[in-house]
């Protein structure tokens, strides 16, 4: 089980684990030694990740494989992103709704075939077999679209733009990974219908830009905006756009979020027609788009280190932790009052600050605890700081330290949080960019793939060639696939050939292994 060998913040201090005669100091030492990570990010990434999301109090493993308990520390990150995205789509006149978890999943052949291996079915009620199996939604197109057909009659009913925040079940059987690949996860899914393709195309890119902002502006993770290949696009859709992230430690891409134009495929299947302004019968153009709690996993993978999580300030529920650092004969009450005043001053200007005033843990334990949880900035107040009317600030990302006069506290902390946010993004982008390699031949491609690169290569845009690339690179750690063709296309000189087929190249495409 994944949980073996992992400890909570205070470890296992049951009577059988510690001798009854052990001193309080010995117990405190056990607490502190069990707090840190036992795995190194650069040595065993998979085990490091499994450990850091548990010890960082992001998730807890559940009794059903591939399912996880999302703890408040992670849920707060999801809520911050949700607050941003929900406000943005409401400005776009998109309305929230909720559709049932269950569906019959009968229509749209390509769509059903694409999701068939992942669909979980309810087949019994108590001891009775159901007359018809009921699908648990892997996505909601086939659940929602029959009602689009009912609600849309004329051009005045358009556009219809809905979003729901909900859970999804996809019965993943291979390599479940917390946040990244799980059998149940949280997401938002938007489903919209328009009178024209132009309106649908416009929305696809507007939503994709919001997804870029979530990753780059909130999570400090660089992404590449682009279009999925025909082979990798959403099942049953017209085309799929994506924001692609990359994890340098594993050399794997991550499909960060997708915005699909469904075209008229679903409208035809579900008879979603309307009478246009000329009195003619027409079919709607539809989109769907979603991002999930996968975002949190990508953030952990990109920024985390051997001390634990590293949270960007914009998504940290606690941006500043204030810790008293008392010494013998120090004015304890004065130091505690200074901690409370510091928190109050920061809270009043919208900075999410808390004080850790627990007296049953040493300052050193608290430092390690909040480093593990990734709080961006730690403020320490000891007798010297109290006497000098200052605080001692320590950054989580760089461990840089600075003394701040109380008179400058708010301004300096604001600047430091802004700088941490920007520094995390710039560092992540620098590492990501160092992993991008341009290749022109199959030999160069194979060599770059072996070095865990994100590969940019000229491609003929042939689906059979893409399938062949997968087949030729299949191995124990997974096959290579196209990640996306970036919207920002480098120049493609005339006569450039596809790296895999030798045919004339039509575009530049990113390739690599992926989650």
Coordinates of C-alpha atoms in Angstrom, one line a residue:
X1 CA 0.0 0.0 0.0
X2 CA 1.1 3.5 -0.7
X3 CA 0.6 4.5 3.0
X4 CA 3.3 2.2 4.4
X5 CA 6.2 4.2 5.8
X6 CA 4.4 7.6 5.7
X7 CA 3.8 9.6 8.8
X8 CA 1.5 12.4 9.9
X9 CA 3.0 15.6 11.2
X10 CA 3.5 14.1 14.7
X11 CA 4.3 10.6 13.6
X12 CA 3.2 7.4 15.4
X13 CA 3.6 7.9 19.1
X14 CA 1.5 5.0 20.3
X15 CA 2.6 3.2 23.5
X16 CA 4.1 0.3 21.4
X17 CA 6.3 2.7 19.4
X18 CA 8.0 4.5 22.2
X19 CA 9.2 3.2 25.5
X20 CA 7.1 4.3 28.4
X21 CA 10.2 5.6 30.2
X22 CA 11.2 7.8 27.3
X23 CA 11.5 11.5 28.1
X24 CA 9.4 14.2 26.6
X25 CA 12.5 15.4 24.8
X26 CA 13.0 12.1 23.2
X27 CA 9.4 12.0 22.0
X28 CA 9.9 15.5 20.6
X29 CA 13.0 14.4 18.8
X30 CA 11.0 11.5 17.2
X31 CA 8.3 13.9 16.1
X32 CA 10.9 16.1 14.5
X33 CA 12.9 13.3 12.8
X34 CA 9.7 11.8 11.4
X35 CA 8.5 15.1 10.0
X36 CA 10.9 15.3 7.0
X37 CA 10.8 13.5 3.7
X38 CA 12.6 10.2 3.3
X39 CA 12.7 10.4 -0.6
X40 CA 14.6 12.7 -2.8
X41 CA 12.9 14.4 -5.8
X42 CA 15.9 13.9 -8.1
X43 CA 16.5 10.3 -7.0
X44 CA 13.0 8.6 -6.9
X45 CA 10.5 11.1 -8.2
X46 CA 7.5 8.8 -7.9
X47 CA 8.0 7.9 -4.3
X48 CA 8.9 11.5 -3.5
X49 CA 5.6 12.7 -5.0
X50 CA 3.6 10.1 -3.2
X51 CA 5.2 11.1 0.1
X52 CA 5.1 14.9 -0.3
X53 CA 1.3 15.0 -1.1
X54 CA 0.6 13.0 2.1
X55 CA 3.1 14.7 4.5
X56 CA 2.2 18.1 3.0
X57 CA -1.4 17.3 4.0
X58 CA -2.8 17.6 0.5
X59 CA -4.3 14.1 0.3
X60 CA -4.8 10.9 2.2
X61 CA -4.9 7.5 0.5
X62 CA -8.3 5.8 0.5
X63 CA -9.2 2.1 0.7
X64 CA -10.2 2.0 -3.0
X65 CA -7.2 2.2 -5.4
X66 CA -7.1 5.3 -7.5
X67 CA -9.4 7.2 -5.1
X68 CA -8.0 9.9 -2.7
X69 CA -9.3 12.1 0.1
X70 CA -8.7 15.7 -0.8
X71 CA -7.7 17.4 2.5
X72 CA -8.4 21.1 3.3
X73 CA -4.9 22.2 2.4
X74 CA -5.4 21.1 -1.2
X75 CA -9.1 22.0 -1.3
X76 CA -8.3 25.6 -0.4
X77 CA -6.1 25.8 -3.5
X78 CA -9.0 24.4 -5.7
X79 CA -11.3 27.0 -4.1
X80 CA -9.0 29.9 -4.9
X81 CA -8.8 28.8 -8.6
X82 CA -12.6 28.2 -8.6
X83 CA -13.3 31.7 -7.3
X84 CA -11.2 33.3 -10.1
X85 CA -12.5 31.1 -12.9
X86 CA -16.2 31.3 -11.8
X87 CA -16.1 35.1 -11.7
X88 CA -14.5 35.2 -15.2
X89 CA -17.0 33.0 -16.9
X90 CA -19.9 34.8 -15.2
X91 CA -18.6 38.0 -16.9
X92 CA -18.9 36.0 -20.1
X93 CA -22.6 35.4 -19.3
X94 CA -22.0 31.7 -18.7
X95 CA -24.4 30.3 -16.1
X96 CA -23.8 27.6 -13.5
X97 CA -26.0 24.6 -13.3
X98 CA -25.9 21.0 -12.1
X99 CA -26.9 17.8 -14.0
X100 CA -27.2 14.3 -12.5
X101 CA -24.2 12.0 -12.0
X102 CA -25.9 9.2 -13.8
X103 CA -26.6 8.6 -17.5
X104 CA -27.5 6.0 -20.0
X105 CA -24.6 6.8 -22.4
X106 CA -26.2 5.5 -25.6
X107 CA -25.7 8.1 -28.3
X108 CA -22.7 9.5 -30.3
X109 CA -20.7 6.5 -31.4
X110 CA -17.2 8.0 -31.5
X111 CA -17.7 9.7 -28.2
X112 CA -18.9 6.5 -26.4
X113 CA -16.1 4.4 -28.0
X114 CA -13.5 6.9 -26.8
X115 CA -14.7 6.7 -23.2
X116 CA -15.9 3.1 -23.0
X117 CA -12.8 1.7 -21.2
X118 CA -13.2 4.3 -18.4
X119 CA -16.9 4.2 -17.8
X120 CA -18.1 2.7 -14.4
X121 CA -21.6 1.2 -14.4
X122 CA -24.2 0.7 -11.7
X123 CA -25.8 -2.7 -12.3
X124 CA -27.5 -3.5 -9.0
X125 CA -29.8 -1.9 -6.4
X126 CA -29.5 -3.9 -3.2
X127 CA -29.8 -7.5 -4.3
X128 CA -31.8 -6.7 -7.4
X129 CA -30.2 -6.4 -10.9
X130 CA -31.1 -3.2 -12.7
X131 CA -33.2 -3.5 -15.8
X132 CA -30.8 -1.2 -17.6
X133 CA -27.2 -0.5 -16.4
X134 CA -26.6 3.2 -15.5
X135 CA -23.4 4.9 -16.4
X136 CA -21.5 7.1 -13.9
X137 CA -20.5 10.2 -15.9
X138 CA -16.9 10.2 -17.3
X139 CA -18.0 13.6 -18.8
X140 CA -21.5 15.0 -19.3
X141 CA -22.1 15.6 -23.1
X142 CA -24.5 12.7 -23.4
X143 CA -26.2 13.6 -20.2
X144 CA -26.7 17.3 -21.0
X145 CA -27.3 17.4 -24.7
X146 CA -30.8 15.8 -24.8
X147 CA -31.9 18.8 -22.7
X148 CA -30.1 21.2 -25.0
X149 CA -32.4 19.8 -27.7
X150 CA -35.4 20.4 -25.5
X151 CA -34.5 24.0 -24.5
X152 CA -33.2 25.3 -27.9
X153 CA -35.9 26.0 -30.4
X154 CA -35.2 29.3 -32.0
X155 CA -32.3 31.8 -32.5
X156 CA -33.4 33.7 -29.5
X157 CA -32.5 30.7 -27.3
X158 CA -28.9 31.1 -28.3
X159 CA -26.3 31.2 -27.2
X160 CA -26.8 28.6 -24.4
X161 CA -23.8 28.7 -22.1
X162 CA -23.7 26.4 -19.1
X163 CA -21.0 25.3 -16.6
X164 CA -21.1 22.9 -13.7
X165 CA -18.7 22.2 -10.8
X166 CA -18.8 18.6 -10.0
X167 CA -17.0 15.3 -9.7
X168 CA -16.2 12.8 -12.5
X169 CA -15.5 9.1 -12.4
X170 CA -13.1 7.5 -14.9
X171 CA -12.1 4.0 -14.0
X172 CA -8.4 4.4 -14.7
X173 CA -6.6 1.1 -14.2
X174 CA -3.0 2.0 -15.1
X175 CA -0.7 3.9 -12.8
X176 CA -3.1 5.9 -10.6
X177 CA -1.3 9.0 -9.3
X178 CA -2.8 11.5 -6.8
X179 CA -4.3 14.5 -8.6
X180 CA -2.8 13.4 -12.0
X181 CA -4.6 10.2 -12.8
X182 CA -7.4 9.2 -10.4
X183 CA -10.7 7.3 -10.7
X184 CA -12.6 10.2 -9.3
X185 CA -11.7 13.9 -9.5
X186 CA -13.2 17.3 -9.2
X187 CA -13.5 19.6 -12.3
X188 CA -15.6 22.2 -13.9
X189 CA -17.1 21.4 -17.3
X190 CA -18.5 24.0 -19.6
X191 CA -21.0 23.1 -22.3
X192 CA -22.2 25.8 -24.8
X193 CA -24.2 26.1 -28.0
X194 CA -24.0 28.8 -30.6
X195 CA -25.7 29.8 -33.8
X196 CA -22.4 30.1 -35.7
X197 CA -19.0 28.5 -35.8
X198 CA -17.3 31.8 -35.5
X199 CA -18.9 32.4 -32.0
X200 CA -17.9 28.9 -31.0
X201 CA -14.3 29.4 -32.2
X202 CA -14.0 32.6 -30.3
X203 CA -15.2 31.1 -27.0
X204 CA -12.7 28.1 -27.4
X205 CA -9.8 30.5 -27.3
X206 CA -11.2 32.8 -24.6
X207 CA -11.6 29.8 -22.3
X208 CA -8.1 28.5 -23.2
X209 CA -6.7 31.9 -22.2
X210 CA -8.3 31.6 -18.8
X211 CA -6.7 28.2 -18.4
X212 CA -3.3 29.7 -19.2
X213 CA -3.9 32.3 -16.6
X214 CA -4.7 29.7 -14.0
X215 CA -1.5 27.9 -14.6
X216 CA 0.9 30.8 -15.2
X217 CA -0.6 33.6 -13.1
X218 CA -1.9 31.5 -10.1
X219 CA 0.1 28.2 -10.1
X220 CA 3.3 29.8 -11.5
X221 CA 3.6 26.9 -14.0
X222 CA 4.5 27.7 -17.7
X223 CA 2.3 26.2 -20.3
X224 CA 2.2 26.0 -24.1
X225 CA -1.1 26.8 -25.9
X226 CA -1.7 24.7 -28.9
X227 CA -4.0 22.3 -30.8
X228 CA -4.2 18.6 -30.3
X229 CA -3.7 16.2 -33.3
X230 CA -6.7 14.4 -34.8
X231 CA -5.6 11.3 -33.0
X232 CA -5.4 13.0 -29.6
X233 CA -8.4 15.3 -29.9
X234 CA -11.6 14.9 -27.7
X235 CA -13.6 11.8 -28.8
X236 CA -16.4 13.0 -31.1
X237 CA -15.2 16.6 -31.3
X238 CA -14.2 18.8 -34.2
X239 CA -10.9 20.0 -32.7
X240 CA -9.2 20.3 -29.3
X241 CA -7.1 23.1 -28.0
X242 CA -4.9 22.6 -24.9
X243 CA -2.5 24.1 -22.5
X244 CA 0.4 21.7 -22.1
X245 CA 2.7 21.7 -19.0
X246 CA 5.9 19.7 -18.6
X247 CA 7.6 18.1 -15.6
X248 CA 11.4 18.2 -16.1
X249 CA 12.2 15.6 -13.4
X250 CA 10.3 12.9 -15.3
X251 CA 10.5 14.2 -18.9
X252 CA 6.7 14.0 -19.2
X253 CA 4.2 16.4 -20.6
X254 CA 0.9 17.0 -18.9
X255 CA -2.3 17.9 -20.6
X256 CA -3.1 20.8 -18.3
X257 CA -6.6 21.8 -19.5
X258 CA -8.6 21.5 -22.7
X259 CA -11.1 23.6 -24.6
X260 CA -12.9 21.7 -27.4
X261 CA -15.0 22.8 -30.4
X262 CA -17.4 19.9 -30.8
X263 CA -18.6 21.2 -34.2
X264 CA -22.0 19.9 -35.1
X265 CA -21.4 16.2 -34.4
X266 CA -23.4 16.1 -31.1
X267 CA -26.0 18.5 -32.5
X268 CA -26.7 16.0 -35.3
X269 CA -26.8 13.0 -32.9
X270 CA -29.1 14.7 -30.3
X271 CA -31.1 16.8 -32.9
X272 CA -30.2 20.1 -31.4
X273 CA -31.7 22.3 -34.0
X274 CA -33.1 25.9 -34.1
X275 CA -34.9 28.2 -36.4
X276 CA -32.6 31.0 -37.5
X277 CA -33.5 34.6 -38.2
X278 CA -34.5 33.7 -41.8
X279 CA -36.9 31.1 -40.5
X280 CA -34.7 28.3 -41.7
X281 CA -33.9 25.1 -39.7
X282 CA -30.2 25.0 -38.6
X283 CA -28.0 23.0 -36.3
X284 CA -26.1 24.6 -33.4
X285 CA -22.3 24.7 -33.0
X286 CA -21.1 23.4 -29.7
X287 CA -18.1 23.6 -27.3
X288 CA -17.0 21.9 -24.2
X289 CA -14.1 22.7 -21.9
X290 CA -12.8 21.7 -18.6
X291 CA -10.0 21.8 -16.0
X292 CA -9.5 19.5 -13.0
X293 CA -7.8 19.0 -9.7
X294 CA -4.9 17.7 -11.9
X295 CA -3.8 21.4 -11.8
X296 CA -2.8 20.9 -8.2
X297 CA -0.7 17.8 -8.9
X298 CA 1.2 19.7 -11.7
X299 CA 2.0 22.5 -9.3
X300 CA 3.4 20.1 -6.7
X301 CA 5.5 18.3 -9.3
X302 CA 7.0 21.5 -10.7
X303 CA 7.7 23.5 -7.6
X304 CA 8.1 20.9 -4.7
X305 CA 11.5 20.1 -3.3
X306 CA 13.2 17.8 -0.8
X307 CA 11.7 19.8 2.1
X308 CA 8.2 19.4 0.9
X309 CA 5.6 21.5 -1.0
X310 CA 6.4 25.0 -2.4
X311 CA 3.2 26.9 -2.8
X312 CA 2.9 30.0 -5.0
X313 CA 1.5 32.9 -2.8
X314 CA -1.6 33.4 -5.0
X315 CA -2.9 29.9 -4.2
X316 CA -1.6 29.4 -0.7
X317 CA -4.4 29.5 1.9
X318 CA -1.7 30.6 4.3
X319 CA 0.7 33.0 2.6
X320 CA 2.6 34.0 5.8
X321 CA 3.1 31.9 8.9
X322 CA 4.2 33.8 12.0
X323 CA 6.1 31.9 14.6
X324 CA 7.3 33.0 18.0
X325 CA 10.9 32.1 18.8
X326 CA 11.2 32.5 22.6
X327 CA 14.2 32.0 24.8
X328 CA 14.5 31.5 28.5
X329 CA 13.5 34.5 30.5
X330 CA 12.1 36.2 27.4
X331 CA 9.0 38.4 27.5
X332 CA 6.7 35.7 26.2
X333 CA 3.5 37.6 26.4
X334 CA 5.1 40.6 24.6
X335 CA 6.4 38.2 21.8
X336 CA 3.0 36.6 21.5
X337 CA 1.3 40.0 21.3
X338 CA 3.8 41.0 18.6
X339 CA 2.9 37.9 16.6
X340 CA -0.8 38.7 16.9
X341 CA -0.3 42.3 15.9
X342 CA 1.8 41.1 12.9
X343 CA -1.0 38.8 11.7
X344 CA -3.6 41.5 12.3
X345 CA -1.7 44.1 10.2
X346 CA -1.2 41.6 7.3
X347 CA -4.8 40.4 7.4
X348 CA -6.2 43.9 7.2
X349 CA -4.6 44.4 3.8
X350 CA -5.8 41.1 2.5
X351 CA -2.7 39.0 3.1
X352 CA -3.6 35.5 4.4
X353 CA -1.5 35.2 7.5
X354 CA -1.7 33.0 10.6
X355 CA 0.3 32.6 13.8
X356 CA 1.4 29.2 15.2
X357 CA 1.3 29.8 18.9
X358 CA 1.2 26.1 19.9
X359 CA 3.4 25.6 23.0
X360 CA 3.8 21.8 22.7
X361 CA 6.1 22.1 19.6
X362 CA 9.6 23.6 19.4
X363 CA 10.2 26.5 16.9
X364 CA 12.4 24.2 14.9
X365 CA 9.6 21.7 14.5
X366 CA 7.2 24.4 13.4
X367 CA 9.7 25.7 10.8
X368 CA 10.0 22.2 9.3
X369 CA 6.2 21.6 9.5
X370 CA 5.3 24.8 7.6
X371 CA 8.2 24.3 5.1
X372 CA 6.7 20.8 4.5
X373 CA 3.3 22.5 3.8
X374 CA 4.9 25.0 1.5
X375 CA 3.9 28.3 3.1
X376 CA 5.6 31.0 1.0
X377 CA 6.9 33.2 3.8
X378 CA 7.8 32.5 7.4
X379 CA 8.1 35.3 9.9
X380 CA 9.9 34.7 13.1
X381 CA 9.7 36.9 16.2
X382 CA 12.3 36.3 19.0
X383 CA 13.5 38.5 21.9
X384 CA 15.9 40.4 19.7
X385 CA 13.3 41.1 17.1
X386 CA 10.8 42.2 19.8
X387 CA 13.4 44.5 21.4
X388 CA 14.2 46.0 18.0
X389 CA 10.6 46.3 16.9
X390 CA 11.3 44.1 13.8
X391 CA 10.5 40.7 12.4
X392 CA 12.8 38.1 10.7
X393 CA 11.4 36.9 7.4
X394 CA 12.4 33.7 5.6
X395 CA 11.3 32.8 2.0
X396 CA 10.2 29.2 1.3
X397 CA 11.4 29.2 -2.3
X398 CA 15.0 30.4 -1.8
X399 CA 15.5 30.3 2.0
X400 CA 16.6 34.0 1.7
X401 CA 16.3 35.8 5.0
X402 CA 15.7 39.5 5.9
X403 CA 15.0 41.6 8.9
X404 CA 12.0 43.9 8.4
X405 CA 11.2 46.9 10.7
X406 CA 7.5 46.7 11.8
X407 CA 6.9 50.1 10.3
X408 CA 7.7 48.6 6.8
X409 CA 6.0 45.3 7.4
X410 CA 3.0 45.4 5.1
X411 CA 4.9 47.0 2.2
X412 CA 7.8 44.6 2.4
X413 CA 5.7 41.5 2.8
X414 CA 3.6 42.5 -0.2
X415 CA 6.7 42.9 -2.3
X416 CA 8.2 39.7 -1.1
X417 CA 5.1 37.7 -1.9
X418 CA 4.9 39.3 -5.4
X419 CA 8.6 38.4 -5.9
X420 CA 8.2 34.8 -4.8
X421 CA 5.3 34.4 -7.2
X422 CA 7.3 35.8 -10.1
X423 CA 10.5 33.9 -9.2
X424 CA 8.7 30.6 -9.0
X425 CA 7.3 31.1 -12.5
X426 CA 10.6 32.3 -14.0
X427 CA 12.5 29.4 -12.4
X428 CA 10.0 26.8 -13.7
X429 CA 10.0 28.4 -17.1
X430 CA 13.8 28.3 -17.2
X431 CA 13.9 24.6 -16.3
X432 CA 11.1 23.8 -18.8
X433 CA 12.8 25.7 -21.6
X434 CA 16.1 23.9 -20.9
X435 CA 14.3 20.6 -21.6
X436 CA 12.9 21.6 -25.0
X437 CA 15.0 20.2 -27.9
X438 CA 14.4 20.9 -31.6
X439 CA 15.0 17.8 -33.8
X440 CA 14.8 17.1 -37.5
X441 CA 15.5 13.4 -37.8
X442 CA 14.3 10.1 -36.3
X443 CA 17.7 9.5 -34.8
X444 CA 17.7 12.9 -33.1
X445 CA 14.2 12.2 -31.9
X446 CA 15.0 8.9 -30.2
X447 CA 18.2 10.4 -28.6
X448 CA 16.2 13.4 -27.2
X449 CA 13.4 11.1 -26.0
X450 CA 16.0 9.0 -24.1
X451 CA 17.2 12.2 -22.4
X452 CA 13.6 13.1 -21.2
X453 CA 13.2 16.1 -23.5
X454 CA 10.1 17.9 -24.7
X455 CA 10.7 17.6 -28.4
X456 CA 9.8 20.1 -31.1
X457 CA 9.8 18.5 -34.5
X458 CA 8.5 19.1 -38.0
X459 CA 5.6 16.8 -38.8
X460 CA 3.6 15.8 -41.8
X461 CA 0.3 15.8 -39.7
X462 CA -0.5 12.3 -40.7
X463 CA -2.4 10.3 -38.2
X464 CA -0.9 7.0 -39.3
X465 CA 2.6 8.4 -38.8
X466 CA 1.6 9.4 -35.3
X467 CA 0.4 5.9 -34.6
X468 CA 3.7 4.6 -36.0
X469 CA 5.7 6.9 -33.7
X470 CA 3.8 5.4 -30.7
X471 CA 4.4 1.9 -31.8
X472 CA 8.1 2.4 -32.4
X473 CA 8.7 4.1 -29.1
X474 CA 6.6 1.8 -26.9
X475 CA 8.4 0.5 -23.9
X476 CA 8.3 0.0 -20.1
X477 CA 8.0 3.7 -19.4
X478 CA 5.5 4.5 -22.1
X479 CA 5.4 5.5 -25.7
X480 CA 5.9 9.0 -27.2
X481 CA 3.0 10.9 -28.5
X482 CA 2.2 14.3 -29.9
X483 CA 1.5 16.8 -27.1
X484 CA 0.3 19.7 -29.2
X485 CA 1.0 21.9 -32.2
X486 CA 1.8 25.3 -30.7
X487 CA -0.2 28.3 -31.9
X488 CA 3.0 30.2 -31.9
X489 CA 4.6 28.3 -34.8
X490 CA 8.3 28.8 -35.6
X491 CA 9.2 29.4 -39.3
X492 CA 9.0 26.2 -41.4
X493 CA 11.4 26.5 -44.3
X494 CA 10.2 25.2 -47.6
X495 CA 11.4 21.7 -48.2
X496 CA 11.5 20.8 -44.5
X497 CA 10.7 17.1 -44.1
X498 CA 8.8 15.2 -41.3
X499 CA 11.1 13.8 -38.7
X500 CA 9.3 10.5 -38.7
X501 CA 8.1 9.8 -42.2
X502 CA 10.3 11.9 -44.5
X503 CA 7.2 13.4 -46.1
X504 CA 6.9 17.2 -46.5
X505 CA 6.3 18.7 -43.1
X506 CA 3.2 20.8 -42.5
X507 CA 3.8 22.1 -39.0
X508 CA 5.9 22.1 -35.9
X509 CA 4.6 19.8 -33.1
X510 CA 5.7 19.1 -29.6
X511 CA 6.3 15.4 -28.8
X512 CA 7.2 13.4 -25.7
X513 CA 6.0 11.0 -23.1
X514 CA 3.1 12.2 -21.0
X515 CA 1.0 11.4 -17.9

